[in-house]
PDB file of C-alpha atoms and ligand atoms in Angstrom:
ATOM      1  CA  ARG O   1     158.647 213.472  85.192  1.00  0.00           C
ATOM      2  CA  GLU O   2     158.350 210.130  87.036  1.00  0.00           C
ATOM      3  CA  LEU O   3     155.781 211.711  89.324  1.00  0.00           C
ATOM      4  CA  ASP O   4     153.787 212.878  86.288  1.00  0.00           C
ATOM      5  CA  VAL O   5     153.817 209.356  84.879  1.00  0.00           C
ATOM      6  CA  VAL O   6     152.462 207.927  88.146  1.00  0.00           C
ATOM      7  CA  VAL O   7     149.691 210.534  88.383  1.00  0.00           C
ATOM      8  CA  GLU O   8     148.794 210.022  84.737  1.00  0.00           C
ATOM      9  CA  ARG O   9     148.408 206.302  85.262  1.00  0.00           C
ATOM     10  CA  ALA O  10     146.140 206.984  88.241  1.00  0.00           C
ATOM     11  CA  SER O  11     144.032 209.363  86.129  1.00  0.00           C
ATOM     12  CA  GLU O  12     143.502 206.488  83.701  1.00  0.00           C
ATOM     13  CA  GLY O  13     141.726 204.635  86.503  1.00  0.00           C
ATOM     14  CA  GLU O  14     144.464 202.553  88.068  1.00  0.00           C
ATOM     15  CA  GLY O  15     145.747 202.799  91.689  1.00  0.00           C
ATOM     16  CA  VAL O  16     149.537 203.088  91.609  1.00  0.00           C
ATOM     17  CA  GLU O  17     152.177 202.681  94.311  1.00  0.00           C
ATOM     18  CA  GLU O  18     155.820 203.265  93.481  1.00  0.00           C
ATOM     19  CA  GLU O  19     159.162 204.286  94.906  1.00  0.00           C
ATOM     20  CA  LEU O  20     160.969 207.026  92.996  1.00  0.00           C
ATOM     21  CA  GLU O  21     164.621 208.034  93.161  1.00  0.00           C
ATOM     22  CA  LEU O  22     165.221 211.743  92.602  1.00  0.00           C
ATOM     23  CA  LEU O  23     168.633 213.276  92.051  1.00  0.00           C
ATOM     24  CA  TYR O  24     167.583 216.902  91.896  1.00  0.00           C
ATOM     25  CA  PRO O  25     167.355 219.257  93.850  1.00  0.00           C
ATOM     26  CA  ARG O  26     168.890 216.658  96.177  1.00  0.00           C
ATOM     27  CA  ARG O  27     169.044 212.911  96.306  1.00  0.00           C
ATOM     28  CA  MET O  28     165.738 211.677  97.660  1.00  0.00           C
ATOM     29  CA  THR O  29     163.654 208.533  97.763  1.00  0.00           C
ATOM     30  CA  LEU O  30     159.925 209.141  97.570  1.00  0.00           C
ATOM     31  CA  ARG O  31     157.147 206.635  98.037  1.00  0.00           C
ATOM     32  CA  VAL O  32     154.172 207.722  95.949  1.00  0.00           C
ATOM     33  CA  LYS O  33     150.648 206.384  96.165  1.00  0.00           C
ATOM     34  CA  ALA O  34     148.289 207.766  93.522  1.00  0.00           C
ATOM     35  CA  ASN O  35     144.616 206.855  93.278  1.00  0.00           C
ATOM     36  CA  PRO O  36     141.843 207.925  90.946  1.00  0.00           C
ATOM     37  CA  VAL O  37     138.776 209.710  92.392  1.00  0.00           C
ATOM     38  CA  ARG O  38     135.575 208.763  90.567  1.00  0.00           C
ATOM     39  CA  SER O  39     132.249 210.534  90.178  1.00  0.00           C
ATOM     40  CA  ALA O  40     128.963 208.781  90.984  1.00  0.00           C
ATOM     41  CA  GLU O  41     128.901 207.604  87.351  1.00  0.00           C
ATOM     42  CA  GLY O  42     132.330 206.011  87.736  1.00  0.00           C
ATOM     43  CA  LYS O  43     134.213 208.584  85.669  1.00  0.00           C
ATOM     44  CA  VAL O  44     137.668 209.605  86.891  1.00  0.00           C
ATOM     45  CA  VAL O  45     137.367 213.266  87.911  1.00  0.00           C
ATOM     46  CA  SER O  46     140.659 213.745  89.717  1.00  0.00           C
ATOM     47  CA  THR O  47     143.500 211.933  91.405  1.00  0.00           C
ATOM     48  CA  VAL O  48     144.760 211.955  94.973  1.00  0.00           C
ATOM     49  CA  SER O  49     148.458 211.322  95.558  1.00  0.00           C
ATOM     50  CA  VAL O  50     150.273 210.807  98.811  1.00  0.00           C
ATOM     51  CA  ILE O  51     154.003 211.438  98.618  1.00  0.00           C
ATOM     52  CA  GLU O  52     156.154 210.241 101.477  1.00  0.00           C
ATOM     53  CA  ASP O  53     159.823 211.100 101.866  1.00  0.00           C
ATOM     54  CA  VAL O  54     161.488 207.762 102.717  1.00  0.00           C
ATOM     55  CA  THR O  55     165.071 208.908 102.063  1.00  0.00           C
ATOM     56  CA  ASP O  56     166.295 208.187 105.613  1.00  0.00           C
ATOM     57  CA  LEU O  57     164.535 204.856 105.769  1.00  0.00           C
ATOM     58  CA  SER O  58     166.014 203.631 102.523  1.00  0.00           C
ATOM     59  CA  ARG O  59     169.482 204.868 103.529  1.00  0.00           C
ATOM     60  CA  LEU O  60     169.183 202.836 106.735  1.00  0.00           C
ATOM     61  CA  ASN O  61     168.097 199.822 104.739  1.00  0.00           C
ATOM     62  CA  ARG O  62     171.057 200.192 102.430  1.00  0.00           C
ATOM     63  CA  MET O  63     173.392 200.526 105.408  1.00  0.00           C
ATOM     64  CA  ARG O  64     171.992 197.356 106.918  1.00  0.00           C
ATOM     65  CA  GLN O  65     172.416 195.471 103.654  1.00  0.00           C
ATOM     66  CA  ASP O  66     176.001 196.736 103.304  1.00  0.00           C
ATOM     67  CA  PHE O  67     176.727 195.717 106.888  1.00  0.00           C
ATOM     68  CA  VAL O  68     175.418 192.184 106.373  1.00  0.00           C
ATOM     69  CA  ALA O  69     177.416 191.926 103.134  1.00  0.00           C
ATOM     70  CA  ASN O  70     180.570 193.146 104.927  1.00  0.00           C
ATOM     71  CA  VAL O  71     180.146 190.744 107.842  1.00  0.00           C
ATOM     72  CA  SER O  72     179.627 187.819 105.473  1.00  0.00           C
ATOM     73  CA  HIS O  73     182.701 188.801 103.524  1.00  0.00           C
ATOM     74  CA  GLU O  74     184.818 189.094 106.680  1.00  0.00           C
ATOM     75  CA  LEU O  75     183.629 185.692 107.931  1.00  0.00           C
ATOM     76  CA  ARG O  76     184.244 184.012 104.607  1.00  0.00           C
ATOM     77  CA  THR O  77     188.040 184.395 104.572  1.00  0.00           C
ATOM     78  CA  PRO O  78     188.864 182.666 107.883  1.00  0.00           C
ATOM     79  CA  VAL O  79     186.241 179.985 107.271  1.00  0.00           C
ATOM     80  CA  ALA O  80     187.689 179.243 103.822  1.00  0.00           C
ATOM     81  CA  THR O  81     191.172 179.021 105.317  1.00  0.00           C
ATOM     82  CA  ILE O  82     189.980 176.648 108.056  1.00  0.00           C
ATOM     83  CA  ARG O  83     188.398 174.422 105.421  1.00  0.00           C
ATOM     84  CA  ALA O  84     191.502 174.401 103.239  1.00  0.00           C
ATOM     85  CA  LEU O  85     193.681 173.519 106.227  1.00  0.00           C
ATOM     86  CA  THR O  86     191.452 170.688 107.434  1.00  0.00           C
ATOM     87  CA  ASP O  87     191.226 169.344 103.845  1.00  0.00           C
ATOM     88  CA  SER O  88     195.021 169.306 103.562  1.00  0.00           C
ATOM     89  CA  LEU O  89     195.351 167.575 106.932  1.00  0.00           C
ATOM     90  CA  ARG O  90     192.861 164.920 105.867  1.00  0.00           C
ATOM     91  CA  ASP O  91     194.562 164.469 102.481  1.00  0.00           C
ATOM     92  CA  GLY O  92     197.916 163.500 103.934  1.00  0.00           C
ATOM     93  CA  ALA O  93     199.466 166.451 105.783  1.00  0.00           C
ATOM     94  CA  LEU O  94     198.613 164.701 109.033  1.00  0.00           C
ATOM     95  CA  GLU O  95     201.334 162.117 108.300  1.00  0.00           C
ATOM     96  CA  ASP O  96     203.979 164.832 108.001  1.00  0.00           C
ATOM     97  CA  ARG O  97     204.529 165.954 111.599  1.00  0.00           C
ATOM     98  CA  GLU O  98     206.118 169.271 110.700  1.00  0.00           C
ATOM     99  CA  ARG O  99     203.396 170.342 108.273  1.00  0.00           C
ATOM    100  CA  ALA O 100     200.697 169.036 110.597  1.00  0.00           C
ATOM    101  CA  ALA O 101     202.056 171.160 113.444  1.00  0.00           C
ATOM    102  CA  ARG O 102     202.194 174.262 111.234  1.00  0.00           C
ATOM    103  CA  PHE O 103     198.650 173.714 109.944  1.00  0.00           C
ATOM    104  CA  LEU O 104     197.341 173.224 113.465  1.00  0.00           C
ATOM    105  CA  ARG O 105     198.926 176.504 114.531  1.00  0.00           C
ATOM    106  CA  ASP O 106     197.332 178.249 111.540  1.00  0.00           C
ATOM    107  CA  LEU O 107     193.976 176.683 112.390  1.00  0.00           C
ATOM    108  CA  GLY O 108     194.237 178.082 115.893  1.00  0.00           C
ATOM    109  CA  GLN O 109     195.047 181.546 114.522  1.00  0.00           C
ATOM    110  CA  GLU O 110     192.048 181.544 112.208  1.00  0.00           C
ATOM    111  CA  ALA O 111     189.778 180.422 115.037  1.00  0.00           C
ATOM    112  CA  THR O 112     191.111 183.259 117.215  1.00  0.00           C
ATOM    113  CA  ARG O 113     190.460 185.715 114.391  1.00  0.00           C
ATOM    114  CA  LEU O 114     186.890 184.469 114.040  1.00  0.00           C
ATOM    115  CA  SER O 115     186.208 184.757 117.730  1.00  0.00           C
ATOM    116  CA  GLN O 116     187.707 188.292 117.850  1.00  0.00           C
ATOM    117  CA  LEU O 117     185.410 189.293 115.000  1.00  0.00           C
ATOM    118  CA  ILE O 118     182.391 187.847 116.780  1.00  0.00           C
ATOM    119  CA  GLU O 119     183.412 189.574 120.045  1.00  0.00           C
ATOM    120  CA  ASP O 120     183.694 192.936 118.261  1.00  0.00           C
ATOM    121  CA  LEU O 121     180.371 192.479 116.479  1.00  0.00           C
ATOM    122  CA  LEU O 122     178.682 191.662 119.780  1.00  0.00           C
ATOM    123  CA  ALA O 123     180.329 194.677 121.424  1.00  0.00           C
ATOM    124  CA  LEU O 124     178.998 196.912 118.644  1.00  0.00           C
ATOM    125  CA  SER O 125     175.488 195.543 118.876  1.00  0.00           C
ATOM    126  CA  ARG O 126     175.471 195.860 122.674  1.00  0.00           C
ATOM    127  CA  LEU O 127     176.591 199.471 122.304  1.00  0.00           C
ATOM    128  CA  GLU O 128     173.789 200.149 119.893  1.00  0.00           C
ATOM    129  CA  ALA O 129     171.287 198.921 122.453  1.00  0.00           C
ATOM    130  CA  LYS O 130     173.039 200.709 125.318  1.00  0.00           C
ATOM    131  CA  GLU O 131     171.696 204.240 124.943  1.00  0.00           C
ATOM    132  CA  THR O 132     169.938 204.280 128.303  1.00  0.00           C
ATOM    133  CA  SER O 133     171.980 201.918 130.427  1.00  0.00           C
ATOM    134  CA  LEU O 134     175.410 203.482 130.882  1.00  0.00           C
ATOM    135  CA  GLN O 135     176.830 202.471 134.275  1.00  0.00           C
ATOM    136  CA  LEU O 136     177.937 205.939 135.335  1.00  0.00           C
ATOM    137  CA  GLU O 137     180.414 206.432 138.155  1.00  0.00           C
ATOM    138  CA  GLU O 138     183.049 208.992 139.050  1.00  0.00           C
ATOM    139  CA  PHE O 139     186.685 207.913 138.646  1.00  0.00           C
ATOM    140  CA  LEU O 140     190.139 209.288 137.940  1.00  0.00           C
ATOM    141  CA  LEU O 141     191.265 209.173 134.326  1.00  0.00           C
ATOM    142  CA  ARG O 142     194.818 208.622 135.511  1.00  0.00           C
ATOM    143  CA  GLU O 143     193.788 205.343 137.154  1.00  0.00           C
ATOM    144  CA  LEU O 144     192.029 204.219 134.005  1.00  0.00           C
ATOM    145  CA  ALA O 145     195.170 204.920 131.981  1.00  0.00           C
ATOM    146  CA  GLN O 146     197.411 203.118 134.491  1.00  0.00           C
ATOM    147  CA  GLY O 147     195.211 200.013 134.320  1.00  0.00           C
ATOM    148  CA  CYS O 148     195.407 200.067 130.553  1.00  0.00           C
ATOM    149  CA  ILE O 149     199.190 200.443 130.559  1.00  0.00           C
ATOM    150  CA  GLU O 150     199.583 197.514 132.964  1.00  0.00           C
ATOM    151  CA  ASP O 151     197.503 195.309 130.670  1.00  0.00           C
ATOM    152  CA  LYS O 152     199.132 196.396 127.431  1.00  0.00           C
ATOM    153  CA  CYS O 153     202.793 196.394 128.433  1.00  0.00           C
ATOM    154  CA  LYS O 154     203.225 192.779 127.237  1.00  0.00           C
ATOM    155  CA  LEU O 155     201.839 193.645 123.794  1.00  0.00           C
ATOM    156  CA  ALA O 156     204.032 196.758 123.636  1.00  0.00           C
ATOM    157  CA  GLU O 157     207.069 194.641 124.488  1.00  0.00           C
ATOM    158  CA  LYS O 158     206.196 192.158 121.748  1.00  0.00           C
ATOM    159  CA  PHE O 159     206.136 194.990 119.190  1.00  0.00           C
ATOM    160  CA  GLY O 160     209.283 196.625 120.606  1.00  0.00           C
ATOM    161  CA  VAL O 161     207.394 199.777 121.548  1.00  0.00           C
ATOM    162  CA  SER O 162     207.620 201.694 124.825  1.00  0.00           C
ATOM    163  CA  LEU O 163     204.373 202.660 126.474  1.00  0.00           C
ATOM    164  CA  GLY O 164     203.888 205.395 129.065  1.00  0.00           C
ATOM    165  CA  LEU O 165     201.844 208.121 130.682  1.00  0.00           C
ATOM    166  CA  ARG O 166     202.697 211.791 130.081  1.00  0.00           C
ATOM    167  CA  GLU O 167     201.399 215.072 131.499  1.00  0.00           C
ATOM    168  CA  ALA O 168     198.867 212.994 133.405  1.00  0.00           C
ATOM    169  CA  ARG O 169     196.771 215.234 135.659  1.00  0.00           C
ATOM    170  CA  GLU O 170     196.574 213.573 139.086  1.00  0.00           C
ATOM    171  CA  ASP O 171     193.097 214.655 140.069  1.00  0.00           C
ATOM    172  CA  LEU O 172     191.139 214.788 136.823  1.00  0.00           C
ATOM    173  CA  SER O 173     187.977 212.755 137.220  1.00  0.00           C
ATOM    174  CA  VAL O 174     185.046 212.104 134.933  1.00  0.00           C
ATOM    175  CA  VAL O 175     181.590 210.667 135.443  1.00  0.00           C
ATOM    176  CA  ALA O 176     181.378 207.928 132.864  1.00  0.00           C
ATOM    177  CA  ASP O 177     180.974 204.218 132.252  1.00  0.00           C
ATOM    178  CA  ARG O 178     184.365 203.023 133.428  1.00  0.00           C
ATOM    179  CA  SER O 179     184.429 199.679 131.657  1.00  0.00           C
ATOM    180  CA  LEU O 180     183.289 201.147 128.327  1.00  0.00           C
ATOM    181  CA  LEU O 181     185.797 203.976 128.520  1.00  0.00           C
ATOM    182  CA  ARG O 182     188.490 201.438 129.279  1.00  0.00           C
ATOM    183  CA  THR O 183     187.482 199.452 126.170  1.00  0.00           C
ATOM    184  CA  ALA O 184     187.808 202.647 124.107  1.00  0.00           C
ATOM    185  CA  LEU O 185     191.237 203.434 125.548  1.00  0.00           C
ATOM    186  CA  ASP O 186     192.383 199.813 125.089  1.00  0.00           C
ATOM    187  CA  ASN O 187     191.391 199.904 121.422  1.00  0.00           C
ATOM    188  CA  LEU O 188     193.275 203.162 120.823  1.00  0.00           C
ATOM    189  CA  VAL O 189     196.380 201.892 122.613  1.00  0.00           C
ATOM    190  CA  ASP O 190     196.203 198.538 120.767  1.00  0.00           C
ATOM    191  CA  ASN O 191     196.270 200.382 117.451  1.00  0.00           C
ATOM    192  CA  ALA O 192     199.017 202.767 118.543  1.00  0.00           C
ATOM    193  CA  ILE O 193     201.176 199.745 119.415  1.00  0.00           C
ATOM    194  CA  LYS O 194     200.290 197.629 116.376  1.00  0.00           C
ATOM    195  CA  TYR O 195     200.653 200.366 113.748  1.00  0.00           C
ATOM    196  CA  ASN O 196     203.995 201.426 115.170  1.00  0.00           C
ATOM    197  CA  ARG O 197     207.575 200.427 114.478  1.00  0.00           C
ATOM    198  CA  PRO O 198     210.219 198.741 116.625  1.00  0.00           C
ATOM    199  CA  GLY O 199     211.786 201.346 118.911  1.00  0.00           C
ATOM    200  CA  GLY O 200     208.680 203.531 118.714  1.00  0.00           C
ATOM    201  CA  ARG O 201     206.687 205.145 121.532  1.00  0.00           C
ATOM    202  CA  VAL O 202     203.096 205.318 122.664  1.00  0.00           C
ATOM    203  CA  ASP O 203     201.995 207.915 125.210  1.00  0.00           C
ATOM    204  CA  ILE O 204     198.709 208.412 126.973  1.00  0.00           C
ATOM    205  CA  ILE O 205     198.156 212.063 127.857  1.00  0.00           C
ATOM    206  CA  ILE O 206     195.499 213.288 130.269  1.00  0.00           C
ATOM    207  CA  ARG O 207     194.653 216.939 130.703  1.00  0.00           C
ATOM    208  CA  GLU O 208     191.838 219.398 131.122  1.00  0.00           C
ATOM    209  CA  GLU O 209     190.883 221.930 128.487  1.00  0.00           C
ATOM    210  CA  ASN O 210     188.139 224.519 129.007  1.00  0.00           C
ATOM    211  CA  GLY O 211     186.262 222.304 131.455  1.00  0.00           C
ATOM    212  CA  THR O 212     186.556 219.270 129.182  1.00  0.00           C
ATOM    213  CA  ALA O 213     188.490 216.131 130.106  1.00  0.00           C
ATOM    214  CA  VAL O 214     190.937 215.261 127.346  1.00  0.00           C
ATOM    215  CA  MET O 215     192.493 211.850 126.863  1.00  0.00           C
ATOM    216  CA  GLN O 216     195.025 211.463 124.070  1.00  0.00           C
ATOM    217  CA  VAL O 217     196.851 208.485 122.655  1.00  0.00           C
ATOM    218  CA  GLU O 218     199.921 209.581 120.764  1.00  0.00           C
ATOM    219  CA  ASP O 219     202.151 207.266 118.749  1.00  0.00           C
ATOM    220  CA  THR O 220     205.319 207.488 116.693  1.00  0.00           C
ATOM    221  CA  GLY O 221     203.959 204.940 114.235  1.00  0.00           C
ATOM    222  CA  ILE O 222     203.390 204.596 110.523  1.00  0.00           C
ATOM    223  CA  GLY O 223     200.782 207.366 110.295  1.00  0.00           C
ATOM    224  CA  ILE O 224     197.584 207.634 108.275  1.00  0.00           C
ATOM    225  CA  PRO O 225     197.396 209.534 104.965  1.00  0.00           C
ATOM    226  CA  GLY O 226     195.319 212.741 105.242  1.00  0.00           C
ATOM    227  CA  GLU O 227     192.693 211.710 102.728  1.00  0.00           C
ATOM    228  CA  GLU O 228     191.973 208.506 104.689  1.00  0.00           C
ATOM    229  CA  LEU O 229     191.583 210.191 108.089  1.00  0.00           C
ATOM    230  CA  PRO O 230     187.812 210.727 107.973  1.00  0.00           C
ATOM    231  CA  ARG O 231     187.276 207.076 107.053  1.00  0.00           C
ATOM    232  CA  VAL O 232     189.203 205.286 109.811  1.00  0.00           C
ATOM    233  CA  PHE O 233     186.181 205.327 112.147  1.00  0.00           C
ATOM    234  CA  GLU O 234     184.008 203.467 109.620  1.00  0.00           C
ATOM    235  CA  ARG O 235     183.143 199.859 110.289  1.00  0.00           C
ATOM    236  CA  PHE O 236     185.505 197.397 108.624  1.00  0.00           C
ATOM    237  CA  TYR O 237     187.648 200.183 107.226  1.00  0.00           C
ATOM    238  CA  ARG O 238     191.311 199.176 107.105  1.00  0.00           C
ATOM    239  CA  LEU O 239     194.117 200.977 105.361  1.00  0.00           C
ATOM    240  CA  ASP O 240     196.378 198.026 105.046  1.00  0.00           C
ATOM    241  CA  LYS O 241     194.310 194.862 105.063  1.00  0.00           C
ATOM    242  CA  ALA O 242     197.338 192.587 105.182  1.00  0.00           C
ATOM    243  CA  ARG O 243     198.901 194.330 108.190  1.00  0.00           C
ATOM    244  CA  SER O 244     195.604 194.527 110.029  1.00  0.00           C
ATOM    245  CA  ARG O 245     194.971 190.803 109.429  1.00  0.00           C
ATOM    246  CA  GLU O 246     198.472 189.914 110.520  1.00  0.00           C
ATOM    247  CA  THR O 247     197.997 191.719 113.825  1.00  0.00           C
ATOM    248  CA  GLY O 248     194.531 190.280 114.357  1.00  0.00           C
ATOM    249  CA  GLY O 249     192.600 193.443 113.451  1.00  0.00           C
ATOM    250  CA  THR O 250     188.906 193.299 112.636  1.00  0.00           C
ATOM    251  CA  GLY O 251     188.429 196.838 111.307  1.00  0.00           C
ATOM    252  CA  LEU O 252     185.836 197.429 114.042  1.00  0.00           C
ATOM    253  CA  GLY O 253     188.042 198.827 116.837  1.00  0.00           C
ATOM    254  CA  LEU O 254     187.722 202.501 115.992  1.00  0.00           C
ATOM    255  CA  SER O 255     184.002 202.329 115.243  1.00  0.00           C
ATOM    256  CA  ILE O 256     183.586 200.857 118.732  1.00  0.00           C
ATOM    257  CA  VAL O 257     185.645 203.768 120.138  1.00  0.00           C
ATOM    258  CA  ARG O 258     183.500 206.331 118.361  1.00  0.00           C
ATOM    259  CA  HIS O 259     180.318 204.668 119.542  1.00  0.00           C
ATOM    260  CA  ILE O 260     181.459 204.684 123.176  1.00  0.00           C
ATOM    261  CA  VAL O 261     182.562 208.332 123.029  1.00  0.00           C
ATOM    262  CA  ASP O 262     179.259 209.321 121.352  1.00  0.00           C
ATOM    263  CA  LEU O 263     177.279 207.622 124.119  1.00  0.00           C
ATOM    264  CA  HIS O 264     179.106 209.858 126.619  1.00  0.00           C
ATOM    265  CA  GLY O 265     178.332 213.004 124.660  1.00  0.00           C
ATOM    266  CA  GLY O 266     182.022 213.423 123.779  1.00  0.00           C
ATOM    267  CA  THR O 267     184.045 213.656 120.592  1.00  0.00           C
ATOM    268  CA  VAL O 268     186.980 211.759 119.138  1.00  0.00           C
ATOM    269  CA  GLU O 269     189.295 213.044 116.439  1.00  0.00           C
ATOM    270  CA  VAL O 270     192.569 212.063 114.858  1.00  0.00           C
ATOM    271  CA  LYS O 271     195.565 213.958 113.566  1.00  0.00           C
ATOM    272  CA  SER O 272     198.347 212.192 111.754  1.00  0.00           C
ATOM    273  CA  ARG O 273     201.479 212.598 109.689  1.00  0.00           C
ATOM    274  CA  MET O 274     202.786 209.854 107.460  1.00  0.00           C
ATOM    275  CA  SER O 275     205.855 208.105 108.898  1.00  0.00           C
ATOM    276  CA  GLU O 276     205.746 210.356 111.997  1.00  0.00           C
ATOM    277  CA  GLY O 277     202.758 209.140 113.922  1.00  0.00           C
ATOM    278  CA  SER O 278     199.149 209.690 114.895  1.00  0.00           C
ATOM    279  CA  THR O 279     197.315 211.265 117.818  1.00  0.00           C
ATOM    280  CA  PHE O 280     193.779 210.269 118.747  1.00  0.00           C
ATOM    281  CA  THR O 281     192.053 212.777 121.023  1.00  0.00           C
ATOM    282  CA  VAL O 282     188.962 211.946 123.086  1.00  0.00           C
ATOM    283  CA  ARG O 283     187.123 214.868 124.699  1.00  0.00           C
ATOM    284  CA  LEU O 284     184.574 214.174 127.397  1.00  0.00           C
ATOM    285  CA  PRO O 285     182.236 216.649 129.027  1.00  0.00           C
ATOM    286  CA  ARG O 286     182.880 216.877 132.805  1.00  0.00           C
ATOM    287  CA  ARG O 287     179.568 216.083 134.392  1.00  0.00           C
ATOM    288  CA  ASP O 288     178.920 216.454 138.117  1.00  0.00           C
ATOM    289  CA  SER O 289     178.567 213.168 139.898  1.00  0.00           C
ATOM    290  CA  GLY O 290     175.392 214.381 141.599  1.00  0.00           C
TER     291      GLY O 290
HETATM  292  P1  LIG K 301     191.778 197.274 113.045  1.00  0.00           P
HETATM  293  O1  LIG K 301     191.114 196.137 113.745  1.00  0.00           O
HETATM  294  O2  LIG K 301     192.095 196.968 111.615  1.00  0.00           O
HETATM  295  O3  LIG K 301     192.925 197.839 113.805  1.00  0.00           O
HETATM  296  P2  LIG K 301     190.421 199.795 113.627  1.00  0.00           P
HETATM  297  O4  LIG K 301     188.986 200.181 113.421  1.00  0.00           O
HETATM  298  O5  LIG K 301     190.912 199.802 115.021  1.00  0.00           O
HETATM  299  O6  LIG K 301     190.613 198.374 112.949  1.00  0.00           O
HETATM  300  O7  LIG K 301     191.315 200.753 112.751  1.00  0.00           O
HETATM  301  C1  LIG K 301     190.996 200.954 111.383  1.00  0.00           C
HETATM  302  C2  LIG K 301     192.242 201.199 110.551  1.00  0.00           C
HETATM  303  O8  LIG K 301     192.802 202.486 110.861  1.00  0.00           O
HETATM  304  C3  LIG K 301     193.365 200.212 110.805  1.00  0.00           C
HETATM  305  O9  LIG K 301     193.244 199.048 110.024  1.00  0.00           O
HETATM  306  C4  LIG K 301     194.605 201.022 110.433  1.00  0.00           C
HETATM  307  O10 LIG K 301     194.803 200.966 109.029  1.00  0.00           O
HETATM  308  C5  LIG K 301     194.218 202.454 110.796  1.00  0.00           C
HETATM  309  N1  LIG K 301     194.764 202.873 112.104  1.00  0.00           N
HETATM  310  C6  LIG K 301     194.123 202.871 113.291  1.00  0.00           C
HETATM  311  N2  LIG K 301     194.890 203.365 114.291  1.00  0.00           N
HETATM  312  C7  LIG K 301     196.074 203.687 113.724  1.00  0.00           C
HETATM  313  C8  LIG K 301     197.299 204.255 114.223  1.00  0.00           C
HETATM  314  N3  LIG K 301     197.462 204.592 115.521  1.00  0.00           N
HETATM  315  N4  LIG K 301     198.308 204.459 113.327  1.00  0.00           N
HETATM  316  C9  LIG K 301     198.150 204.122 112.018  1.00  0.00           C
HETATM  317  N5  LIG K 301     197.034 203.605 111.487  1.00  0.00           N
HETATM  318  C10 LIG K 301     195.994 203.371 112.321  1.00  0.00           C
END
């Protein structure tokens, strides 16, 4: 019907350009340009319409707008807190040593949160531009995992969680971007530690499956409800905002993981049971180093 209206207006002698939203037979955005064709005497004898399917383009635009809105929202909270804290310090809290010390500590925390958010945003945007410049090299997955465990054992200790390597194949190598893959593993292990419980475990498992290198991070943590599983890789998606904020989460960690795995032509999936734990599985194709 909308298309008819546009063409009709053109047949009345007016050039028309419009974007139409269709719901049926599927959701589409069409850009329509309709122009009258006139005879030598200037009478409209027909119309010519060009219809362009701009569905993908407008989806991308919407995604970009959502992303900007999300980033602004995420930045607003720490900035508002920083302002409130500095206002209170100026309005007298500075005189009270105990409150001043607490406010300063909170200021530091908010600043750390802001810089983590900026770091993650930069990492995402670098990944998006990275398509052609992966620094590929051959290395042992076991070594990657050991490096990660060494770095994360302090964090694990802080959360009362034990961290280890299980079933780790000695000789399983991949050709991949070592530093990116390490970032992905670090993010998975960070989550497995943070969304755990005191006395819990985190294991990194490395094995081969039908010529594919498999790297798993298994935890005995709080779990993720089934209906939320497909969403955890979305940017800024957090199940428990309060807990994620408390532990310094930005909601970007898993989208960074997925991006890195995608760039390597691999897959990442998650299985989870509430109150029992979650397992994230990364599968990487085993390319020859030559
Ligand atoms: P965040 O910075 O909040 O950790 P992520 O993108 O890394 O962001 O993770 C998104 C959300 O998925 C987290 O906020 C958390 O709710 C959930 N999540 C991720 N990993 C785990 C896990 N191992 N166990 C339970 N929940 C998890």
